[in-house]
């Protein structure tokens, strides 16, 4: 028997209309670096998004599922693009402005982008690439920045404000199939070519609802969220769509992502929530340790994208800021898990739950798969590769405009689950603890050593700012850990024996203790601020590190 319920498609268009009317007074505040930030209400954002849709259709010829790229910081105009482009039936393609230029060009060509909306301050990045981007027909420039580099370039150039000015505030929004492409985002492609994940209207809508649930970020129109995670990194973890759905105010840092302006914006605008990768929180901690600022408005912070060292959580607890650990991937929209402890526990009892990656929501099914393909129990001990499925999890990668979508065997199981490449355990009550990326795990004499566990233990040492541990070849054991450490400013020097003893005291088994050590000036980072361990492995292989063997 079929249901008697209406079959209304779940679309970004609906999020746009809802946000601009029901939550019309909520605001997007964009940091400008000037005495006053820029403020725009959701009603204004919605109207301007409608004007943008008219401009894209009438002036730039976007009339179907063409890709419209953005090369932008987090700001109000980027939110307008997030709403207008999918709602008119086109595909929003957010470009990662930290990628090497050749990778960026590859991605634009692969996605066959027709238009790029770019922030003026990013023109020095875009303009030299334009001769290599034959599909781009129009460049739309928004916000401050020198325009002189644009003289004489081939694609037509438009000023964002002039383009949308005076356009109609109504649009004949198409009836969309909820399974249609709404947005796309390429994975950072640490090995091989980047891979395009294409989100549907339905996946964005359902993911937004999940973000808004109290078991996830649980924000309301009384909140302001500081969206540090870039809009080009998995759609800023879904926040722009989720916040527009529930009227949450957004505080957008634009290009002011350094620790000092971030601390200023928190003190002045008093956001109640924020979202960013651990690197950002490490930097901010160093800043407020040197120049104290009041961060206490930010009672609740979502931290993810890389493992959060427990020592970082403790440090923020002392500042009155609670970091909540989350796990996800570009392929998972990204919300996979969040580490809210179960009810009824004391602070002390909550701690072991807070340092896990967290629990899965109903929309994400999970299983652990062992080396032989066997499904492992959720007993908190059996470690295997995490596989997931659900309505906002990728089933394939974009195959290019003429090709079929791609389902590589190492990424998707035969029965359609996503192979995450993350290794970990799940407890009987459903909390995930990741021990490593499959490719980062250290295989020593047939046993696995978790690089993340060693890093977390090292980063708890008072002299260590950051630590990255990688596998290096070893004649006897196959692989052994190499510990690279960044010392805190003012640390007296390094005593590797003492660090090794510190690891032993913090409970690391003797056979797992690294014998190779190196002090490095900074841990190399990927384009989204994660530890780039392949760079360290390469530096080691090429003899570029000053390694001490104990
Ligand atoms: P990306 O698609 O660039 O967001 O990268 C996704 C990958 O980041 C995951 O597969 C994990 O390896 C890693 N990751 C994300 N969140 C966490 C977390 N909370 N703890 C550990 N690793 C994480």
GROMACS .gro file of N, CA, C and O in nm, residues 120 281 289 340 355 407 488 539:
model
   32
  120UNK      N    1   3.708   4.011  -0.528
  120UNK     CA    2   3.811   4.098  -0.585
  120UNK      C    3   3.950   4.066  -0.531
  120UNK      O    4   4.048   4.067  -0.607
  281UNK      N    5   4.177   2.639   1.590
  281UNK     CA    6   4.160   2.650   1.737
  281UNK      C    7   4.296   2.652   1.806
  281UNK      O    8   4.311   2.718   1.910
  289UNK      N    9   4.622   3.324   2.458
  289UNK     CA   10   4.715   3.303   2.569
  289UNK      C   11   4.809   3.424   2.578
  289UNK      O   12   4.836   3.475   2.686
  340UNK      N   13   2.838   1.431   2.137
  340UNK     CA   14   2.764   1.472   2.257
  340UNK      C   15   2.753   1.348   2.346
  340UNK      O   16   2.696   1.247   2.302
  355UNK      N   17   3.603   1.276   2.384
  355UNK     CA   18   3.725   1.262   2.303
  355UNK      C   19   3.709   1.160   2.189
  355UNK      O   20   3.800   1.143   2.109
  407UNK      N   21   3.248   0.488  -0.981
  407UNK     CA   22   3.235   0.415  -0.853
  407UNK      C   23   3.359   0.330  -0.829
  407UNK      O   24   3.353   0.207  -0.836
  488UNK      N   25   5.664   2.476   2.140
  488UNK     CA   26   5.593   2.601   2.169
  488UNK      C   27   5.693   2.714   2.176
  488UNK      O   28   5.809   2.693   2.214
  539UNK      N   29   5.970   1.433   0.290
  539UNK     CA   30   6.088   1.502   0.345
  539UNK      C   31   6.182   1.401   0.410
  539UNK      O   32   6.304   1.409   0.397
   0.00000   0.00000   0.00000
